[in-house]
PDB file of C-alpha atoms in Angstrom:
ATOM      1  CA  UNK A  88     -32.047  -4.418 -24.435  1.00 73.00           C
ATOM      2  CA  UNK A  89     -30.913  -7.850 -23.308  1.00 83.00           C
ATOM      3  CA  UNK A  90     -33.505  -9.309 -20.943  1.00 91.00           C
ATOM      4  CA  UNK A  91     -31.306 -12.244 -19.952  1.00 95.00           C
ATOM      5  CA  UNK A  92     -27.674 -11.584 -19.158  1.00 95.00           C
ATOM      6  CA  UNK A  93     -24.688 -13.794 -18.605  1.00 96.00           C
ATOM      7  CA  UNK A  94     -21.928 -11.450 -17.578  1.00 93.00           C
ATOM      8  CA  UNK A  95     -19.099 -13.984 -17.600  1.00 95.00           C
ATOM      9  CA  UNK A  96     -18.124 -14.924 -21.162  1.00 95.00           C
ATOM     10  CA  UNK A  97     -15.824 -17.670 -19.945  1.00 96.00           C
ATOM     11  CA  UNK A  98     -14.994 -19.794 -16.927  1.00 97.00           C
ATOM     12  CA  UNK A  99     -12.172 -22.265 -16.301  1.00 98.00           C
ATOM     13  CA  UNK A 100     -12.397 -24.887 -13.586  1.00 98.00           C
ATOM     14  CA  UNK A 101     -10.254 -27.821 -12.528  1.00 98.00           C
ATOM     15  CA  UNK A 102     -11.683 -31.285 -13.020  1.00 98.00           C
ATOM     16  CA  UNK A 103     -13.487 -32.467  -9.897  1.00 97.00           C
ATOM     17  CA  UNK A 104     -14.196 -28.955  -8.636  1.00 98.00           C
ATOM     18  CA  UNK A 105     -17.496 -27.087  -8.686  1.00 98.00           C
ATOM     19  CA  UNK A 106     -18.479 -24.955 -11.685  1.00 98.00           C
ATOM     20  CA  UNK A 107     -20.879 -22.090 -11.002  1.00 98.00           C
ATOM     21  CA  UNK A 108     -22.442 -20.304 -13.946  1.00 98.00           C
ATOM     22  CA  UNK A 109     -24.529 -17.209 -13.318  1.00 98.00           C
ATOM     23  CA  UNK A 110     -27.419 -15.550 -15.076  1.00 98.00           C
ATOM     24  CA  UNK A 111     -29.474 -12.419 -14.410  1.00 97.00           C
ATOM     25  CA  UNK A 112     -32.781 -11.374 -15.911  1.00 97.00           C
ATOM     26  CA  UNK A 113     -34.772  -8.163 -15.952  1.00 95.00           C
ATOM     27  CA  UNK A 114     -38.315  -9.226 -16.835  1.00 92.00           C
ATOM     28  CA  UNK A 115     -40.337 -10.101 -13.725  1.00 91.00           C
ATOM     29  CA  UNK A 116     -42.907 -11.863 -15.924  1.00 88.00           C
ATOM     30  CA  UNK A 117     -40.523 -14.706 -16.710  1.00 90.00           C
ATOM     31  CA  UNK A 118     -41.756 -17.843 -14.983  1.00 87.00           C
ATOM     32  CA  UNK A 119     -39.704 -20.672 -16.430  1.00 90.00           C
ATOM     33  CA  UNK A 120     -35.954 -20.850 -16.685  1.00 93.00           C
ATOM     34  CA  UNK A 121     -33.709 -23.260 -18.514  1.00 94.00           C
ATOM     35  CA  UNK A 122     -30.077 -24.032 -19.092  1.00 97.00           C
ATOM     36  CA  UNK A 123     -28.823 -25.297 -22.426  1.00 97.00           C
ATOM     37  CA  UNK A 124     -25.438 -26.697 -23.277  1.00 97.00           C
ATOM     38  CA  UNK A 125     -23.867 -26.264 -26.688  1.00 95.00           C
ATOM     39  CA  UNK A 126     -20.930 -27.999 -28.319  1.00 95.00           C
ATOM     40  CA  UNK A 127     -19.299 -26.554 -31.464  1.00 91.00           C
ATOM     41  CA  UNK A 128     -21.178 -27.219 -34.708  1.00 89.00           C
ATOM     42  CA  UNK A 129     -24.173 -28.576 -32.823  1.00 93.00           C
ATOM     43  CA  UNK A 130     -27.441 -27.116 -31.658  1.00 94.00           C
ATOM     44  CA  UNK A 131     -28.094 -26.326 -28.004  1.00 96.00           C
ATOM     45  CA  UNK A 132     -29.256 -29.273 -25.934  1.00 96.00           C
ATOM     46  CA  UNK A 133     -31.510 -28.963 -22.932  1.00 95.00           C
ATOM     47  CA  UNK A 134     -29.809 -29.489 -19.601  1.00 97.00           C
ATOM     48  CA  UNK A 135     -32.079 -28.541 -16.709  1.00 96.00           C
ATOM     49  CA  UNK A 136     -34.989 -26.233 -15.955  1.00 94.00           C
ATOM     50  CA  UNK A 137     -36.745 -24.617 -13.036  1.00 93.00           C
ATOM     51  CA  UNK A 138     -40.164 -23.126 -12.565  1.00 90.00           C
ATOM     52  CA  UNK A 139     -40.608 -19.843 -10.738  1.00 89.00           C
ATOM     53  CA  UNK A 140     -42.504 -21.629  -7.965  1.00 90.00           C
ATOM     54  CA  UNK A 141     -39.306 -23.411  -6.942  1.00 93.00           C
ATOM     55  CA  UNK A 142     -35.944 -22.133  -5.797  1.00 95.00           C
ATOM     56  CA  UNK A 143     -33.887 -25.244  -6.545  1.00 97.00           C
ATOM     57  CA  UNK A 144     -33.921 -28.128  -8.961  1.00 97.00           C
ATOM     58  CA  UNK A 145     -31.400 -30.932  -9.033  1.00 97.00           C
ATOM     59  CA  UNK A 146     -30.549 -33.513 -11.678  1.00 97.00           C
ATOM     60  CA  UNK A 147     -27.498 -35.612 -10.968  1.00 97.00           C
ATOM     61  CA  UNK A 148     -24.416 -33.415 -11.024  1.00 98.00           C
ATOM     62  CA  UNK A 149     -26.423 -30.383 -12.116  1.00 98.00           C
ATOM     63  CA  UNK A 150     -28.346 -28.067  -9.795  1.00 98.00           C
ATOM     64  CA  UNK A 151     -30.092 -24.859 -10.736  1.00 98.00           C
ATOM     65  CA  UNK A 152     -30.870 -22.223  -8.113  1.00 98.00           C
ATOM     66  CA  UNK A 153     -33.392 -19.435  -8.589  1.00 97.00           C
ATOM     67  CA  UNK A 154     -33.511 -16.227  -6.558  1.00 97.00           C
ATOM     68  CA  UNK A 155     -36.616 -14.401  -7.768  1.00 95.00           C
ATOM     69  CA  UNK A 156     -36.150 -11.337  -5.585  1.00 95.00           C
ATOM     70  CA  UNK A 157     -32.691 -10.803  -7.071  1.00 97.00           C
ATOM     71  CA  UNK A 158     -33.775 -11.949 -10.552  1.00 97.00           C
ATOM     72  CA  UNK A 159     -30.811 -14.270 -10.575  1.00 97.00           C
ATOM     73  CA  UNK A 160     -30.238 -17.918 -11.312  1.00 97.00           C
ATOM     74  CA  UNK A 161     -27.182 -20.079 -11.244  1.00 98.00           C
ATOM     75  CA  UNK A 162     -26.123 -23.485 -12.473  1.00 98.00           C
ATOM     76  CA  UNK A 163     -23.862 -25.616 -10.297  1.00 98.00           C
ATOM     77  CA  UNK A 164     -21.980 -28.557 -11.743  1.00 98.00           C
ATOM     78  CA  UNK A 165     -20.412 -30.862  -9.180  1.00 97.00           C
ATOM     79  CA  UNK A 166     -18.019 -32.494  -9.796  1.00 98.00           C
ATOM     80  CA  UNK A 167     -16.971 -30.887 -13.066  1.00 98.00           C
ATOM     81  CA  UNK A 168     -15.730 -33.203 -15.783  1.00 98.00           C
ATOM     82  CA  UNK A 169     -13.764 -32.478 -18.990  1.00 97.00           C
ATOM     83  CA  UNK A 170     -16.806 -33.507 -21.030  1.00 96.00           C
ATOM     84  CA  UNK A 171     -18.683 -30.598 -19.473  1.00 97.00           C
ATOM     85  CA  UNK A 172     -16.545 -28.189 -21.482  1.00 98.00           C
ATOM     86  CA  UNK A 173     -19.046 -26.351 -23.682  1.00 97.00           C
ATOM     87  CA  UNK A 174     -20.946 -23.090 -23.971  1.00 96.00           C
ATOM     88  CA  UNK A 175     -23.816 -22.814 -21.512  1.00 98.00           C
ATOM     89  CA  UNK A 176     -26.829 -20.676 -22.288  1.00 97.00           C
ATOM     90  CA  UNK A 177     -29.314 -19.462 -19.757  1.00 97.00           C
ATOM     91  CA  UNK A 178     -32.843 -18.928 -21.083  1.00 94.00           C
ATOM     92  CA  UNK A 179     -36.055 -17.532 -19.659  1.00 93.00           C
ATOM     93  CA  UNK A 180     -39.559 -18.128 -20.834  1.00 87.00           C
ATOM     94  CA  UNK A 181     -42.567 -15.910 -21.219  1.00 76.00           C
ATOM     95  CA  UNK A 182     -45.573 -17.641 -22.686  1.00 66.00           C
ATOM     96  CA  UNK A 183     -46.998 -15.605 -25.543  1.00 59.00           C
ATOM     97  CA  UNK A 184     -50.676 -14.930 -26.062  1.00 55.00           C
ATOM     98  CA  UNK A 185     -50.749 -17.872 -28.452  1.00 57.00           C
ATOM     99  CA  UNK A 186     -49.202 -20.105 -25.838  1.00 62.00           C
ATOM    100  CA  UNK A 187     -45.879 -20.517 -27.593  1.00 66.00           C
ATOM    101  CA  UNK A 188     -42.716 -20.745 -25.582  1.00 69.00           C
ATOM    102  CA  UNK A 189     -40.904 -17.501 -26.332  1.00 78.00           C
ATOM    103  CA  UNK A 190     -37.470 -18.155 -24.942  1.00 87.00           C
ATOM    104  CA  UNK A 191     -35.059 -15.301 -24.320  1.00 90.00           C
ATOM    105  CA  UNK A 192     -31.432 -16.387 -24.242  1.00 94.00           C
ATOM    106  CA  UNK A 193     -28.342 -15.026 -22.587  1.00 95.00           C
ATOM    107  CA  UNK A 194     -25.119 -14.618 -24.546  1.00 95.00           C
ATOM    108  CA  UNK A 195     -23.575 -17.767 -23.117  1.00 96.00           C
ATOM    109  CA  UNK A 196     -20.644 -18.707 -20.876  1.00 97.00           C
ATOM    110  CA  UNK A 197     -17.867 -20.873 -22.240  1.00 97.00           C
ATOM    111  CA  UNK A 198     -16.900 -23.415 -19.588  1.00 98.00           C
ATOM    112  CA  UNK A 199     -13.524 -25.115 -19.803  1.00 98.00           C
ATOM    113  CA  UNK A 200     -12.856 -27.973 -17.411  1.00 98.00           C
ATOM    114  CA  UNK A 201      -9.138 -28.577 -17.084  1.00 97.00           C
ATOM    115  CA  UNK A 202      -8.100 -32.227 -16.555  1.00 95.00           C
TER     116      UNK A 202
ATOM    117  CA  UNK B 268     -34.708 -41.047 -34.384  1.00 61.00           C
ATOM    118  CA  UNK B 269     -33.359 -38.001 -36.229  1.00 75.00           C
ATOM    119  CA  UNK B 270     -34.996 -35.343 -34.037  1.00 94.00           C
ATOM    120  CA  UNK B 271     -34.721 -31.923 -35.701  1.00 97.00           C
ATOM    121  CA  UNK B 272     -32.956 -31.795 -39.065  1.00 97.00           C
ATOM    122  CA  UNK B 273     -31.935 -28.602 -40.800  1.00 97.00           C
ATOM    123  CA  UNK B 274     -30.899 -28.262 -44.442  1.00 96.00           C
ATOM    124  CA  UNK B 275     -28.618 -26.949 -45.757  1.00 96.00           C
ATOM    125  CA  UNK B 276     -25.802 -26.857 -43.203  1.00 96.00           C
ATOM    126  CA  UNK B 277     -23.933 -24.040 -44.956  1.00 96.00           C
ATOM    127  CA  UNK B 278     -24.878 -21.497 -47.595  1.00 96.00           C
ATOM    128  CA  UNK B 279     -23.312 -18.418 -49.139  1.00 97.00           C
ATOM    129  CA  UNK B 280     -25.607 -15.897 -50.791  1.00 96.00           C
ATOM    130  CA  UNK B 281     -25.062 -12.650 -52.597  1.00 97.00           C
ATOM    131  CA  UNK B 282     -26.974  -9.577 -51.518  1.00 97.00           C
ATOM    132  CA  UNK B 283     -30.445  -9.614 -53.036  1.00 97.00           C
ATOM    133  CA  UNK B 284     -30.627 -13.360 -53.598  1.00 97.00           C
ATOM    134  CA  UNK B 285     -33.336 -15.460 -52.042  1.00 96.00           C
ATOM    135  CA  UNK B 286     -33.289 -18.821 -50.349  1.00 95.00           C
ATOM    136  CA  UNK B 287     -35.300 -21.136 -48.126  1.00 97.00           C
ATOM    137  CA  UNK B 288     -34.050 -22.982 -45.058  1.00 97.00           C
ATOM    138  CA  UNK B 289     -35.819 -26.226 -44.293  1.00 97.00           C
ATOM    139  CA  UNK B 290     -36.472 -27.638 -40.852  1.00 98.00           C
ATOM    140  CA  UNK B 291     -37.950 -31.075 -40.351  1.00 98.00           C
ATOM    141  CA  UNK B 292     -38.834 -32.813 -37.091  1.00 97.00           C
ATOM    142  CA  UNK B 293     -39.969 -36.374 -36.574  1.00 96.00           C
ATOM    143  CA  UNK B 294     -41.160 -36.085 -32.968  1.00 95.00           C
ATOM    144  CA  UNK B 295     -44.731 -35.050 -33.756  1.00 95.00           C
ATOM    145  CA  UNK B 296     -44.160 -31.725 -32.028  1.00 95.00           C
ATOM    146  CA  UNK B 297     -46.792 -29.021 -32.319  1.00 93.00           C
ATOM    147  CA  UNK B 298     -44.529 -26.032 -31.783  1.00 93.00           C
ATOM    148  CA  UNK B 299     -41.679 -25.022 -34.038  1.00 95.00           C
ATOM    149  CA  UNK B 300     -39.315 -22.066 -33.885  1.00 95.00           C
ATOM    150  CA  UNK B 301     -36.620 -20.313 -35.881  1.00 97.00           C
ATOM    151  CA  UNK B 302     -33.793 -18.577 -34.032  1.00 97.00           C
ATOM    152  CA  UNK B 303     -30.687 -16.762 -35.157  1.00 97.00           C
ATOM    153  CA  UNK B 304     -27.430 -16.598 -33.252  1.00 95.00           C
ATOM    154  CA  UNK B 305     -24.968 -13.761 -33.713  1.00 93.00           C
ATOM    155  CA  UNK B 306     -21.591 -13.148 -32.017  1.00 86.00           C
ATOM    156  CA  UNK B 307     -21.980 -11.497 -28.625  1.00 83.00           C
ATOM    157  CA  UNK B 308     -25.722 -12.027 -28.594  1.00 85.00           C
ATOM    158  CA  UNK B 309     -27.999 -14.748 -27.384  1.00 86.00           C
ATOM    159  CA  UNK B 310     -30.257 -16.690 -29.678  1.00 93.00           C
ATOM    160  CA  UNK B 311     -33.083 -14.472 -30.882  1.00 94.00           C
ATOM    161  CA  UNK B 312     -36.490 -15.682 -31.998  1.00 93.00           C
ATOM    162  CA  UNK B 313     -37.383 -14.867 -35.602  1.00 96.00           C
ATOM    163  CA  UNK B 314     -40.731 -16.609 -36.124  1.00 95.00           C
ATOM    164  CA  UNK B 315     -42.599 -19.464 -34.559  1.00 93.00           C
ATOM    165  CA  UNK B 316     -45.547 -21.738 -35.183  1.00 94.00           C
ATOM    166  CA  UNK B 317     -48.011 -23.245 -32.722  1.00 91.00           C
ATOM    167  CA  UNK B 318     -49.324 -25.812 -35.172  1.00 92.00           C
ATOM    168  CA  UNK B 319     -49.770 -26.755 -38.802  1.00 94.00           C
ATOM    169  CA  UNK B 320     -50.922 -23.785 -40.862  1.00 94.00           C
ATOM    170  CA  UNK B 321     -50.043 -21.195 -38.202  1.00 93.00           C
ATOM    171  CA  UNK B 322     -47.139 -18.770 -37.941  1.00 94.00           C
ATOM    172  CA  UNK B 323     -46.341 -15.772 -35.752  1.00 92.00           C
ATOM    173  CA  UNK B 324     -43.627 -13.156 -35.424  1.00 93.00           C
ATOM    174  CA  UNK B 325     -40.899 -13.350 -32.848  1.00 91.00           C
ATOM    175  CA  UNK B 326     -38.397 -10.776 -31.667  1.00 89.00           C
ATOM    176  CA  UNK B 327     -36.582 -10.164 -34.990  1.00 94.00           C
ATOM    177  CA  UNK B 328     -38.950 -11.053 -37.875  1.00 96.00           C
ATOM    178  CA  UNK B 329     -38.058  -8.356 -40.414  1.00 96.00           C
ATOM    179  CA  UNK B 330     -36.664  -9.671 -43.698  1.00 96.00           C
ATOM    180  CA  UNK B 331     -37.905 -13.221 -43.118  1.00 97.00           C
ATOM    181  CA  UNK B 332     -41.013 -15.188 -43.962  1.00 97.00           C
ATOM    182  CA  UNK B 333     -42.071 -18.625 -42.762  1.00 97.00           C
ATOM    183  CA  UNK B 334     -44.533 -21.337 -43.644  1.00 97.00           C
ATOM    184  CA  UNK B 335     -45.825 -24.415 -41.841  1.00 97.00           C
ATOM    185  CA  UNK B 336     -47.783 -26.328 -44.462  1.00 95.00           C
ATOM    186  CA  UNK B 337     -47.072 -29.668 -42.837  1.00 96.00           C
ATOM    187  CA  UNK B 338     -46.788 -30.349 -39.123  1.00 96.00           C
ATOM    188  CA  UNK B 339     -43.305 -31.791 -39.423  1.00 97.00           C
ATOM    189  CA  UNK B 340     -41.816 -28.998 -41.547  1.00 97.00           C
ATOM    190  CA  UNK B 341     -41.099 -25.354 -40.850  1.00 98.00           C
ATOM    191  CA  UNK B 342     -39.578 -23.280 -43.653  1.00 98.00           C
ATOM    192  CA  UNK B 343     -37.706 -20.013 -43.233  1.00 98.00           C
ATOM    193  CA  UNK B 344     -37.432 -17.803 -46.312  1.00 97.00           C
ATOM    194  CA  UNK B 345     -35.234 -14.855 -47.132  1.00 96.00           C
ATOM    195  CA  UNK B 346     -36.705 -12.995 -50.109  1.00 91.00           C
ATOM    196  CA  UNK B 347     -33.845 -10.530 -50.615  1.00 96.00           C
ATOM    197  CA  UNK B 348     -30.814 -11.390 -48.531  1.00 96.00           C
ATOM    198  CA  UNK B 349     -28.798  -8.647 -46.823  1.00 97.00           C
ATOM    199  CA  UNK B 350     -25.359  -8.814 -45.171  1.00 97.00           C
ATOM    200  CA  UNK B 351     -27.082  -8.190 -41.807  1.00 96.00           C
ATOM    201  CA  UNK B 352     -28.674 -11.622 -42.197  1.00 97.00           C
ATOM    202  CA  UNK B 353     -25.299 -13.327 -42.000  1.00 97.00           C
ATOM    203  CA  UNK B 354     -25.805 -15.561 -38.991  1.00 97.00           C
ATOM    204  CA  UNK B 355     -26.239 -19.089 -37.714  1.00 97.00           C
ATOM    205  CA  UNK B 356     -29.867 -20.142 -37.876  1.00 98.00           C
ATOM    206  CA  UNK B 357     -31.335 -22.711 -35.520  1.00 97.00           C
ATOM    207  CA  UNK B 358     -34.643 -24.436 -35.797  1.00 98.00           C
ATOM    208  CA  UNK B 359     -36.286 -25.906 -32.713  1.00 96.00           C
ATOM    209  CA  UNK B 360     -39.432 -27.764 -31.778  1.00 95.00           C
ATOM    210  CA  UNK B 361     -41.374 -28.661 -28.668  1.00 92.00           C
ATOM    211  CA  UNK B 362     -44.417 -30.787 -27.896  1.00 88.00           C
ATOM    212  CA  UNK B 363     -45.985 -28.545 -25.293  1.00 83.00           C
ATOM    213  CA  UNK B 364     -45.871 -24.770 -25.115  1.00 78.00           C
ATOM    214  CA  UNK B 365     -43.819 -24.737 -21.941  1.00 77.00           C
ATOM    215  CA  UNK B 366     -41.538 -27.702 -22.509  1.00 83.00           C
ATOM    216  CA  UNK B 367     -37.852 -27.656 -23.413  1.00 88.00           C
ATOM    217  CA  UNK B 368     -36.994 -27.001 -27.020  1.00 92.00           C
ATOM    218  CA  UNK B 369     -35.177 -29.519 -29.160  1.00 95.00           C
ATOM    219  CA  UNK B 370     -32.754 -27.827 -31.527  1.00 96.00           C
ATOM    220  CA  UNK B 371     -31.316 -28.745 -34.886  1.00 97.00           C
ATOM    221  CA  UNK B 372     -27.599 -28.404 -35.591  1.00 96.00           C
ATOM    222  CA  UNK B 373     -27.911 -25.074 -37.319  1.00 96.00           C
ATOM    223  CA  UNK B 374     -27.401 -23.514 -40.742  1.00 97.00           C
ATOM    224  CA  UNK B 375     -24.499 -21.139 -41.206  1.00 96.00           C
ATOM    225  CA  UNK B 376     -25.506 -18.463 -43.704  1.00 97.00           C
ATOM    226  CA  UNK B 377     -23.144 -15.878 -45.130  1.00 97.00           C
ATOM    227  CA  UNK B 378     -24.457 -13.001 -47.229  1.00 97.00           C
ATOM    228  CA  UNK B 379     -21.808 -11.125 -49.191  1.00 96.00           C
TER     229      UNK B 379
END
């Protein structure tokens, strides 16, 4: 069963407006959350992360919010730009016994920013 | 700085054939990972390594083997390919256990 879920396969937003991408998780042991961005024919690239001890992390136009009680996180992009058009993956981390970073990924949301 | 390089980029195999996917990183990262991405699913972890000479199973390890003989290389092997292994394979690496992963550009594998 999918432990990280992104229920919106796609999202279209006008340039300059806010984009909000959502993600839900089921495993309460997850303590580190990340967003990755992926362009076609490329690998995912890291965008922003948040630890479970925080409820918000900001990096320029990108802000991630974490609601642990609801097991929900969201990525806000303000203002949205055409170059932001990509697939966004939410991921959650559970450190394994060997200390490796076992990331569980959502299925992705395709964001289209309309000029 | 090349980062994470995967070879080949594309491959078509017939059922029962074998092949090895190569991942190389030049960032001196300790941790390396192999993921597969299938339509309608998130990336799923196949195997990982926490250092040279070590490997461990991830979420979907069946049908795959891996080796990490050198720190910079992580090889993924398919001994007898099956159509269910048609997928896009991504290699990733990280310096610390809980630091963001750096991904390669993927290998698209089709098994007929």
